[in-house]
Amino acid sequence: MCKFVKKKKGIDIMRKMGKKLVSMALAASMVLSMTACGGKTEETEAANTEAATTKAAETETETEAEAEAGNQQADIVVIGAGGAGMSAAIQAVQDGATDVVVLEKMPIVGGNTTRATGGLNAAETQYQKAEGIEDSVELFVEDTMKGGKELNDKELVTTMAEQSNDALEWVNELGADLTVVGMFGGASVKRIHRPSDTSAVGPVLVKTFSSQLEELGVPVLLNTKAETILVDENGAVSGVKVTDKDGNTTTIDCTSVVLATGGFGSNEEMVVEYKPNLAGFCTTNHAGATGDGIAMAKEIGAAFVDMDQIQTHPTVNPETQTMYTEGVRGNGAILVNKEGKRFVDELETRDVVSEAILKQTDGVCYLLFDQAVRESLAAIEGYIKAGIVTEADTPEELGEALGIDGAALAETLTAYAGYQAAGKDDEFGRESMELPLNQPKYYAALCAPAIHHTMGGVKINTSCEVLKEDGTAVSGLFAAGEVTGGVHGANRLGGNAVTDIVVFGRIAGSSAASYVEANGGHTEAEIKVEKAEEAAAPEVQGNYKDGVYEGTGKGNNGEIKVKVTVEGGNVVAVELVEHSETDGIYQTAEESVTAQIIKKQTTEVDTVSGATNTSKGIMEAVAQALSTAK
Ligand code: ADP
């Protein structure tokens, strides 16, 4: 079993290490080459020399033996490159940790975080103050506890609220620009902080964190799945067993693990095990949200809380599974049923709105808004481009286009404009009515509830230590984000997931760094990643006419246009001309798919999981371009 060499490490070593590590972010299909510490660096030798006690020397020998056996070495292994994992890795390095590595089983970073559309809830912020919004940590705690039906762990909620402003300042310092304050369901005041261009928050955060990891030289190993967390004879974390994209299993020895694998909203079996009435529901989750972290933590004795608390998001397109951000309602939209009538306070908590929708005809409703709402939120343009919004010049025509009673729709809108003008919703008591909804055009989007957030998970304390049933911690194991339980209780408020992942991700990173400081790190890792993109060269001879060709394909959100260059009969480059795919997802699909096309000289290549439609769109566009190159 592993013991660790106490090393004296400093920021200089970290910087030098950073330069040697070829970091990667937002890139698919990268080749992972993890070098065992046999080929050690000068810095490693120096660090180990400084730690030359007899015990350390013995330990060093053991570590060498392990390395010879093929194990990799790191101080902190972060499992999962979503918002929580990336926040943890960045914070750990900011706290002086040197050998941090992030594992991501998918070909892209971001997880469910990429899909976050709303923003980050924070109280007592400079942006609220600038707008004269009176908020407090206490009110934030109160709203969150009320929204979670008081099932939440109040200590965790208090930590989240207290550190929310710091978290906001931190992400903005990294470049996220969450400066616009808005209203979301369950909040007593405007508290959600969104990107200044009103775009979805997830892609902005993922891009910001990825760039930061790259700058810090933290390797992010894509297509690398953590299978098991290893512990020593004392139950302390000692390593992680991983499988790479070629199916090879290796072990990374480490001192500490941050578990940030997200939830289990895409694991139908697991969802139904904990909440049978959700059988058959669609999900807003990315394909990797399968609860791996829950299984790994269970194996080493972690305790769990609130596993049956699974949230549905009320406004999801039942056909495409596109989630309409709560911001649409926050900015003014209402919900109407197939009879053209409102049926709920649209800004009620997600559980209440979801339940109300399920009681309507066919268990669906329409998200209804006007031109003014459209212009208030950039995210709406994405829904319109995706062809999932019906539009018309009048409410009557909209009703006709939807196949519902247009007169009833018009009546509903007139009544709502009256409530808005009076500042009092006589029917459902909605408090925030931003706009009168009387400015043509009118828009409607079909929606129904879908599995959204798994509130339950691994039990943690406010230092993000993973706890066992007896209340003691699993030494060296920290967890943050959707894999944990307790923060959101029975229902998560919109905007609290992002606060959760940043606040607790940072705490987990800090705790892991302190743990390594106190317990000694491992030998220096030399974990390298090499961009497939750089290695992409034709492996077979193509048979195309030399030239530059353009083609178009249908992606997830609309048309994708590409420019394909053929030289010496081979496709040598595929360039993006235009697209409206989700930032982050497009780049990943592009890198993987184009690298494969160039290697294989065919457009019949593998799609990137989590970006299937985008991959297909690129393949179709290249195929169309090449159809004229034969
Ligand atoms: P959070 O919001 O808590 O950060 P996300 O869903 O955004 O959660 O991110 C979790 C990430 O963890 C996802 O990118 C997911 O693919 C990744 N992940 C899940 N299980 C594993 C695993 N076994 N090994 C490596 N990465 C994993």
mmCIF file of N, CA and C and ligand atoms in Angstrom, residues 79-85 103-106 108 110-113 224-226 260-262 286 288 292 296 480-483 501, ligand 1:
data_model
loop_
_atom_site.group_PDB
_atom_site.id
_atom_site.type_symbol
_atom_site.label_atom_id
_atom_site.label_comp_id
_atom_site.label_asym_id
_atom_site.label_seq_id
_atom_site.Cartn_x
_atom_site.Cartn_y
_atom_site.Cartn_z
ATOM 1 N N ILE A 79 -12.138 13.935 -10.074
ATOM 2 C CA ILE A 79 -12.910 13.087 -10.990
ATOM 3 C C ILE A 79 -14.125 13.866 -11.479
ATOM 4 N N GLY A 80 -14.107 14.200 -12.767
ATOM 5 C CA GLY A 80 -15.228 14.929 -13.367
ATOM 6 C C GLY A 80 -14.845 16.357 -13.725
ATOM 7 N N ALA A 81 -14.938 16.684 -15.016
ATOM 8 C CA ALA A 81 -14.603 18.037 -15.476
ATOM 9 C C ALA A 81 -15.859 18.842 -15.763
ATOM 10 N N GLY A 82 -16.799 18.860 -14.794
ATOM 11 C CA GLY A 82 -17.924 19.780 -14.860
ATOM 12 C C GLY A 82 -17.546 21.027 -14.068
ATOM 13 N N GLY A 83 -18.556 21.821 -13.730
ATOM 14 C CA GLY A 83 -18.278 23.059 -13.004
ATOM 15 C C GLY A 83 -17.635 22.823 -11.651
ATOM 16 N N ALA A 84 -18.115 21.819 -10.910
ATOM 17 C CA ALA A 84 -17.567 21.575 -9.570
ATOM 18 C C ALA A 84 -16.118 21.102 -9.655
ATOM 19 N N GLY A 85 -15.863 20.137 -10.551
ATOM 20 C CA GLY A 85 -14.511 19.582 -10.673
ATOM 21 C C GLY A 85 -13.513 20.620 -11.145
ATOM 22 N N LEU A 103 -9.865 14.103 -14.358
ATOM 23 C CA LEU A 103 -10.300 13.008 -15.225
ATOM 24 C C LEU A 103 -11.708 13.289 -15.736
ATOM 25 N N GLU A 104 -11.927 13.033 -17.002
ATOM 26 C CA GLU A 104 -13.263 13.239 -17.577
ATOM 27 C C GLU A 104 -13.574 12.058 -18.492
ATOM 28 N N LYS A 105 -14.661 11.369 -18.192
ATOM 29 C CA LYS A 105 -14.953 10.156 -18.968
ATOM 30 C C LYS A 105 -15.494 10.459 -20.366
ATOM 31 N N MET A 106 -16.078 11.646 -20.535
ATOM 32 C CA MET A 106 -16.649 11.988 -21.830
ATOM 33 C C MET A 106 -15.565 12.581 -22.741
ATOM 34 N N ILE A 108 -15.726 15.369 -24.013
ATOM 35 C CA ILE A 108 -15.730 16.829 -23.827
ATOM 36 C C ILE A 108 -15.843 17.164 -22.347
ATOM 37 N N GLY A 110 -17.314 19.674 -19.255
ATOM 38 C CA GLY A 110 -18.513 20.513 -19.053
ATOM 39 C C GLY A 110 -19.694 19.833 -18.404
ATOM 40 N N GLY A 111 -19.914 18.545 -18.712
ATOM 41 C CA GLY A 111 -21.034 17.818 -18.097
ATOM 42 C C GLY A 111 -22.338 18.583 -18.175
ATOM 43 N N ASN A 112 -23.140 18.441 -17.137
ATOM 44 C CA ASN A 112 -24.415 19.181 -17.086
ATOM 45 C C ASN A 112 -24.191 20.678 -16.960
ATOM 46 N N THR A 113 -23.015 21.059 -16.471
ATOM 47 C CA THR A 113 -22.757 22.488 -16.297
ATOM 48 C C THR A 113 -22.902 23.228 -17.623
ATOM 49 N N THR A 224 -11.451 9.457 -20.168
ATOM 50 C CA THR A 224 -10.781 8.710 -19.096
ATOM 51 C C THR A 224 -11.753 8.549 -17.934
ATOM 52 N N LYS A 225 -12.179 7.315 -17.732
ATOM 53 C CA LYS A 225 -13.241 7.070 -16.754
ATOM 54 C C LYS A 225 -12.672 6.531 -15.446
ATOM 55 N N ALA A 226 -13.001 7.188 -14.353
ATOM 56 C CA ALA A 226 -12.623 6.656 -13.039
ATOM 57 C C ALA A 226 -13.542 5.483 -12.752
ATOM 58 N N ALA A 260 -16.317 14.725 -8.255
ATOM 59 C CA ALA A 260 -17.170 15.783 -8.834
ATOM 60 C C ALA A 260 -17.817 15.239 -10.095
ATOM 61 N N THR A 261 -18.423 14.071 -9.944
ATOM 62 C CA THR A 261 -18.934 13.340 -11.106
ATOM 63 C C THR A 261 -20.358 13.717 -11.502
ATOM 64 N N GLY A 262 -20.959 14.668 -10.795
ATOM 65 C CA GLY A 262 -22.306 15.088 -11.157
ATOM 66 C C GLY A 262 -23.363 14.095 -10.691
ATOM 67 N N HIS A 286 -27.009 15.483 -19.527
ATOM 68 C CA HIS A 286 -26.077 14.984 -20.541
ATOM 69 C C HIS A 286 -25.861 13.485 -20.305
ATOM 70 N N GLY A 288 -23.473 11.617 -19.692
ATOM 71 C CA GLY A 288 -22.534 11.124 -18.665
ATOM 72 C C GLY A 288 -23.045 11.196 -17.245
ATOM 73 N N ASP A 292 -21.940 7.530 -11.486
ATOM 74 C CA ASP A 292 -20.724 6.742 -11.211
ATOM 75 C C ASP A 292 -20.133 7.074 -9.838
ATOM 76 N N MET A 296 -19.028 4.651 -6.765
ATOM 77 C CA MET A 296 -17.640 4.586 -6.265
ATOM 78 C C MET A 296 -17.583 4.930 -4.774
ATOM 79 N N ALA A 480 -17.973 17.513 -4.271
ATOM 80 C CA ALA A 480 -18.687 18.771 -4.512
ATOM 81 C C ALA A 480 -19.596 18.636 -5.716
ATOM 82 N N GLY A 481 -20.642 19.455 -5.719
ATOM 83 C CA GLY A 481 -21.526 19.518 -6.882
ATOM 84 C C GLY A 481 -22.671 18.527 -6.789
ATOM 85 N N GLU A 482 -23.189 18.166 -7.959
ATOM 86 C CA GLU A 482 -24.422 17.375 -7.994
ATOM 87 C C GLU A 482 -24.248 15.966 -7.436
ATOM 88 N N VAL A 483 -23.021 15.501 -7.318
ATOM 89 C CA VAL A 483 -22.803 14.174 -6.730
ATOM 90 C C VAL A 483 -23.106 14.185 -5.229
ATOM 91 N N ILE A 501 -21.959 24.498 -7.254
ATOM 92 C CA ILE A 501 -20.733 23.919 -7.835
ATOM 93 C C ILE A 501 -19.523 24.830 -7.644
HETATM 94 P P1 ADP B 1 -21.365 19.321 -11.514
HETATM 95 O O1 ADP B 1 -22.435 20.296 -11.891
HETATM 96 O O2 ADP B 1 -21.547 18.737 -10.195
HETATM 97 O O3 ADP B 1 -20.009 19.857 -11.789
HETATM 98 P P2 ADP B 1 -21.458 18.072 -14.113
HETATM 99 O O4 ADP B 1 -22.483 17.158 -14.643
HETATM 100 O O5 ADP B 1 -21.389 19.433 -14.688
HETATM 101 O O6 ADP B 1 -21.608 18.109 -12.530
HETATM 102 O O7 ADP B 1 -20.014 17.442 -14.302
HETATM 103 C C1 ADP B 1 -19.689 16.148 -13.878
HETATM 104 C C2 ADP B 1 -18.685 15.581 -14.853
HETATM 105 O O8 ADP B 1 -18.177 14.351 -14.346
HETATM 106 C C3 ADP B 1 -19.277 15.266 -16.220
HETATM 107 O O9 ADP B 1 -18.536 15.898 -17.229
HETATM 108 C C4 ADP B 1 -19.194 13.746 -16.302
HETATM 109 O O10 ADP B 1 -19.023 13.256 -17.611
HETATM 110 C C5 ADP B 1 -17.998 13.457 -15.424
HETATM 111 N N1 ADP B 1 -17.953 12.068 -14.910
HETATM 112 C C6 ADP B 1 -19.001 11.343 -14.438
HETATM 113 N N2 ADP B 1 -18.586 10.113 -14.071
HETATM 114 C C7 ADP B 1 -17.250 10.056 -14.311
HETATM 115 C C8 ADP B 1 -16.259 9.047 -14.164
HETATM 116 N N3 ADP B 1 -16.558 7.829 -13.700
HETATM 117 N N4 ADP B 1 -14.981 9.341 -14.523
HETATM 118 C C9 ADP B 1 -14.661 10.565 -15.036
HETATM 119 N N5 ADP B 1 -15.566 11.537 -15.219
HETATM 120 C C10 ADP B 1 -16.842 11.309 -14.855
#
